[in-house]
Amino acid sequence: MRKTGRRRRGMAPLVMTVVLAGPAVAAAASDPGTYRVNVLTYNVCGANNRDNTCADSLRPERRRAWAGKVAGLIRARDVDVASFTEMCYAQVDLLQRELPDYHLVWFGIDRAGTRSGGDTCRRLWSDLTPRTTPPDKKTSGLALAVKGPITGRPLRRMLTVDSPALPGSRVHPRGVLCARSSVGPRRSVSCVTHISGTESPAQVERLVTEYAGRSPVILGGDFNRKPEDPQLTPVYGRGLGSGRYTEVGAGMYSPQRRGGAPTTKDGGKIDYVFATEADFRAAGAEVVQMKPELSDHRALVGTFIGRVP
């Protein structure tokens, strides 16, 4: 997305849960061989959903406040890598105006439709920006906001159905987006995904690994699975699974845990930020609720401590 507009100050969010206190993070980051990376993931529910759980969050006054408040959170936490799911293309334009010094990368997954027809993203956000529709007409999808400049071609890949669907369940278009950039002192890969029960986390991890090679990876998004779900075992490492990732809320020292504060209004944790355990240690996470609420999900923010090779 092109960088446009001015930055406006966002309103302060409400911190819901602190997983690890600040002094431990500060102590770890004081090691000259390490560096701090602040991360965020947020399912913004930009076009509502079949269950209508975001209707209040999309009222005109909340939509007008959306970009300023999200940008305010990013700046307040000095976020290096932010990942967004269920985002409208129009919201990317609005957020870029607030964050002209960040680089935003977009992947359109689908056209945001309703039962009554029409494009929900265009209908909801056209009063705030004329940039509601990309050339491919896919107005709903995934986005990354990173501090470092983007290098090379991003990975934009649709996912296939590789997990058995429950009877009566719906298959949604899902995908994964990755981009190469400098995160702290290292060239890294930042990724975001949104999967349902019909796409496995292992499929996402495989695609990310193929793209990233040996580069450090930060992977955020909505996995639609609670921490104890066995399908997350191929992702978790550090003795919590068979994978190669630590999760931002897993804890800095042993014993780590698969858990964390709820990231949805109904009380479940299904949003995560993972990072390759060979390159990062988890150093604490918070779940943040905006006032007023801007989504049926809450933002997950946290910190990793990177290792300088």
XYZ file of C-alpha atoms in Angstrom:
309
model
C 0.000 0.000 0.000
C 1.154 3.529 -0.766
C 2.000 5.686 2.253
C -0.414 8.624 2.498
C -1.824 11.148 4.902
C -0.940 12.329 8.368
C -0.573 10.473 11.618
C -3.140 11.196 14.302
C -2.793 10.296 17.967
C -4.801 7.206 19.005
C -6.718 6.870 22.239
C -5.271 4.739 25.030
C -6.420 1.097 25.093
C -7.270 -0.934 28.168
C -4.774 -3.624 29.151
C -6.635 -6.754 30.235
C -3.985 -9.284 31.258
C -0.227 -9.212 31.820
C 1.463 -12.582 31.417
C 5.010 -11.568 32.382
C 6.137 -8.454 34.218
C 8.316 -5.785 32.673
C 11.532 -6.128 34.763
C 12.177 -9.643 33.474
C 11.868 -8.405 29.909
C 14.184 -5.460 30.603
C 16.797 -7.705 32.176
C 16.775 -10.089 29.236
C 16.967 -7.272 26.695
C 19.982 -5.714 28.477
C 22.199 -8.569 27.295
C 24.392 -7.096 24.518
C 23.901 -10.249 22.478
C 20.120 -9.816 22.324
C 17.514 -7.417 21.020
C 13.845 -6.799 21.722
C 11.040 -7.379 19.189
C 7.532 -6.164 20.011
C 4.686 -7.898 18.210
C 0.917 -7.633 17.798
C -1.819 -9.724 16.214
C -5.441 -8.659 15.910
C -8.519 -10.122 14.232
C -10.286 -6.869 13.407
C -13.601 -8.316 12.111
C -13.731 -5.572 9.509
C -16.802 -6.838 7.652
C -18.811 -8.475 10.454
C -19.631 -12.196 10.179
C -22.460 -14.702 9.873
C -23.119 -14.610 13.625
C -23.324 -10.801 13.634
C -20.968 -10.590 16.615
C -19.272 -7.402 15.376
C -22.313 -5.241 14.651
C -21.697 -2.940 17.645
C -17.990 -2.687 16.824
C -18.769 -1.403 13.319
C -21.078 1.442 14.264
C -20.083 4.730 12.541
C -18.437 6.326 15.567
C -16.323 3.233 16.209
C -15.276 2.921 12.575
C -14.190 6.552 12.604
C -12.038 5.878 15.676
C -10.660 2.544 14.462
C -7.475 3.565 12.629
C -6.390 6.126 15.202
C -6.842 3.769 18.120
C -5.098 0.813 16.469
C -2.219 3.048 15.381
C -2.075 4.475 18.899
C -1.669 0.975 20.327
C 1.071 0.151 17.813
C 2.990 3.296 18.691
C 2.432 3.005 22.436
C 3.913 -0.512 22.408
C 6.580 0.353 19.834
C 5.439 -2.620 17.749
C 7.930 -3.946 15.207
C 5.637 -6.491 13.524
C 1.825 -6.275 13.496
C -0.404 -8.878 11.853
C -4.099 -8.493 11.029
C -6.822 -10.944 10.080
C -10.392 -10.420 8.793
C -9.249 -7.015 7.596
C -10.853 -4.914 4.872
C -8.684 -3.386 2.163
C -10.120 -0.006 3.148
C -8.772 -0.443 6.680
C -5.258 -0.929 5.294
C -5.505 2.451 3.600
C -6.834 4.099 6.772
C -4.111 2.548 8.923
C -1.354 3.525 6.490
C -2.428 7.162 6.838
C -1.881 6.879 10.592
C 1.412 4.974 10.245
C 3.247 6.575 7.310
C 6.582 5.277 8.613
C 5.442 1.632 8.609
C 5.307 -0.654 5.581
C 1.976 -2.396 5.011
C 1.594 -5.572 2.962
C -1.827 -6.840 1.846
C -3.223 -10.197 0.671
C -6.833 -10.231 -0.506
C -8.475 -13.545 0.350
C -12.106 -13.069 -0.654
C -14.825 -10.595 -1.430
C -16.641 -9.651 1.780
C -20.232 -10.656 1.020
C -23.483 -10.760 2.950
C -26.584 -12.906 2.773
C -28.439 -9.999 1.166
C -25.698 -9.460 -1.401
C -23.214 -6.661 -1.898
C -19.718 -6.157 -0.578
C -19.707 -5.501 3.159
C -16.213 -3.992 3.224
C -17.149 -1.444 0.560
C -20.478 -0.647 2.171
C -19.088 -0.193 5.680
C -15.892 1.749 4.963
C -16.594 3.813 1.826
C -17.607 6.842 3.913
C -14.032 7.028 5.277
C -11.903 6.289 2.206
C -12.412 5.926 -1.555
C -9.777 3.180 -1.570
C -12.090 0.299 -0.714
C -11.405 -2.156 -3.539
C -8.122 -3.571 -4.882
C -7.786 -4.465 -8.581
C -8.639 -8.127 -7.975
C -11.858 -7.100 -6.099
C -10.888 -9.183 -3.056
C -11.753 -6.697 -0.340
C -11.217 -8.879 2.757
C -7.996 -10.550 3.751
C -4.714 -10.428 5.685
C -2.227 -7.636 6.326
C 1.165 -7.010 7.884
C 2.551 -3.729 9.222
C 6.314 -3.770 9.762
C 8.889 -1.116 10.599
C 11.617 -2.367 8.310
C 11.523 -1.993 4.516
C 10.149 -4.944 2.569
C 12.654 -6.826 0.422
C 11.860 -9.309 -2.307
C 8.463 -10.686 -3.230
C 5.991 -11.481 -0.422
C 4.434 -14.921 -0.123
C 0.683 -14.856 -0.790
C -0.732 -18.362 -0.752
C -4.246 -19.738 -0.477
C -4.570 -22.784 1.771
C -6.099 -26.120 0.879
C -8.546 -28.196 2.904
C -6.374 -30.786 4.640
C -8.305 -31.445 7.873
C -11.629 -33.263 8.153
C -14.526 -30.828 8.460
C -17.216 -31.393 11.061
C -20.674 -32.261 9.678
C -22.407 -29.102 8.543
C -19.284 -26.934 8.862
C -18.487 -24.384 6.180
C -15.228 -24.193 4.263
C -13.927 -20.610 4.159
C -11.240 -19.248 1.831
C -8.087 -19.093 3.956
C -4.503 -18.094 3.315
C -1.055 -17.135 4.567
C 0.927 -13.955 3.912
C 4.670 -13.513 4.535
C 7.175 -10.752 3.818
C 10.918 -10.328 4.263
C 12.163 -7.299 6.167
C 14.669 -6.218 8.790
C 13.385 -6.879 12.309
C 15.819 -5.362 14.747
C 19.352 -6.077 13.481
C 18.422 -9.207 11.507
C 16.816 -9.946 8.151
C 13.695 -11.871 9.113
C 10.395 -13.160 7.779
C 7.080 -11.911 9.171
C 3.906 -13.890 8.481
C 0.191 -13.871 9.228
C -2.469 -16.518 8.703
C -6.127 -17.177 9.409
C -7.258 -20.785 9.386
C -10.448 -22.666 10.189
C -10.935 -26.242 11.324
C -10.481 -27.398 7.726
C -6.894 -26.145 7.337
C -4.137 -27.531 9.521
C -1.504 -25.462 11.348
C 1.032 -27.963 9.978
C 0.167 -26.837 6.426
C 0.833 -23.215 7.381
C 4.129 -24.094 9.068
C 5.252 -26.036 6.004
C 4.554 -23.140 3.611
C 6.259 -20.648 5.933
C 9.343 -22.861 6.230
C 9.596 -23.247 2.455
C 9.511 -19.470 2.031
C 11.695 -18.487 4.988
C 14.463 -21.065 4.756
C 16.829 -20.453 7.682
C 15.693 -16.882 8.349
C 14.133 -16.014 11.721
C 10.323 -16.150 11.536
C 7.534 -14.348 13.374
C 4.114 -15.877 12.658
C 0.895 -14.339 13.970
C -2.783 -14.798 13.339
C -6.073 -16.457 14.161
C -5.582 -20.233 14.355
C -9.144 -21.009 15.512
C -7.780 -23.555 17.970
C -7.222 -23.421 21.702
C -3.677 -23.995 22.994
C -4.260 -27.592 24.047
C -5.469 -28.621 20.571
C -3.262 -31.475 19.288
C -3.129 -29.873 15.845
C -0.910 -27.156 17.348
C 1.641 -29.732 18.526
C 3.575 -29.590 15.195
C 3.989 -25.817 15.749
C 4.927 -25.540 19.440
C 8.524 -26.312 20.400
C 10.436 -25.885 23.693
C 9.143 -29.203 25.027
C 5.513 -28.247 24.377
C 5.308 -29.914 20.985
C 7.290 -31.301 18.088
C 7.619 -28.014 16.200
C 10.187 -25.223 16.055
C 8.295 -22.258 17.508
C 7.885 -20.549 20.847
C 4.655 -18.599 21.502
C 4.762 -15.062 22.860
C 2.673 -15.944 25.918
C 4.374 -19.270 26.671
C 6.689 -17.859 29.332
C 10.339 -16.896 29.311
C 11.798 -19.643 31.453
C 11.020 -23.317 32.067
C 8.504 -24.626 32.571
C 6.769 -23.023 29.641
C 3.076 -23.574 29.011
C 0.521 -23.842 26.258
C -2.066 -21.301 27.341
C -2.727 -17.625 27.756
C -5.497 -15.135 28.365
C -8.618 -15.265 26.164
C -8.381 -13.309 22.927
C -12.102 -13.406 22.088
C -15.156 -11.997 23.804
C -16.537 -15.496 24.361
C -13.502 -16.429 26.456
C -11.253 -18.481 24.176
C -7.614 -18.027 23.191
C -7.363 -18.681 19.470
C -5.014 -15.860 18.394
C -1.250 -16.399 18.616
C 2.145 -14.944 17.795
C 4.805 -17.597 17.293
C 8.524 -17.131 16.603
C 11.284 -19.580 15.737
C 12.751 -20.823 19.003
C 16.251 -20.995 17.534
C 16.166 -17.207 17.203
C 13.785 -15.885 19.884
C 12.694 -16.309 23.491
C 9.183 -15.433 24.591
C 9.271 -12.519 27.014
C 5.657 -11.862 27.914
C 2.261 -11.063 26.427
C -0.843 -9.000 27.139
C -4.391 -9.129 25.861
C -5.663 -5.625 25.147
C -9.277 -4.524 24.944
C -10.065 -1.252 23.224
C -12.566 1.172 24.710
C -15.043 1.054 23.056
C -14.623 -2.424 21.592
C -13.578 -2.476 17.933
C -13.922 -6.219 17.251
C -15.192 -9.474 18.738
C -11.512 -10.324 19.220
C -8.951 -8.517 21.349
C -5.458 -7.550 20.363
C -2.635 -9.786 21.545
C 0.622 -7.881 22.088
C 3.916 -9.100 23.451
C 7.681 -9.209 23.266
C 10.309 -11.614 22.025
C 14.000 -11.408 22.842
C 16.043 -12.074 19.725
C 19.529 -13.502 19.615
C 22.213 -11.737 17.629
C 24.064 -14.448 15.679
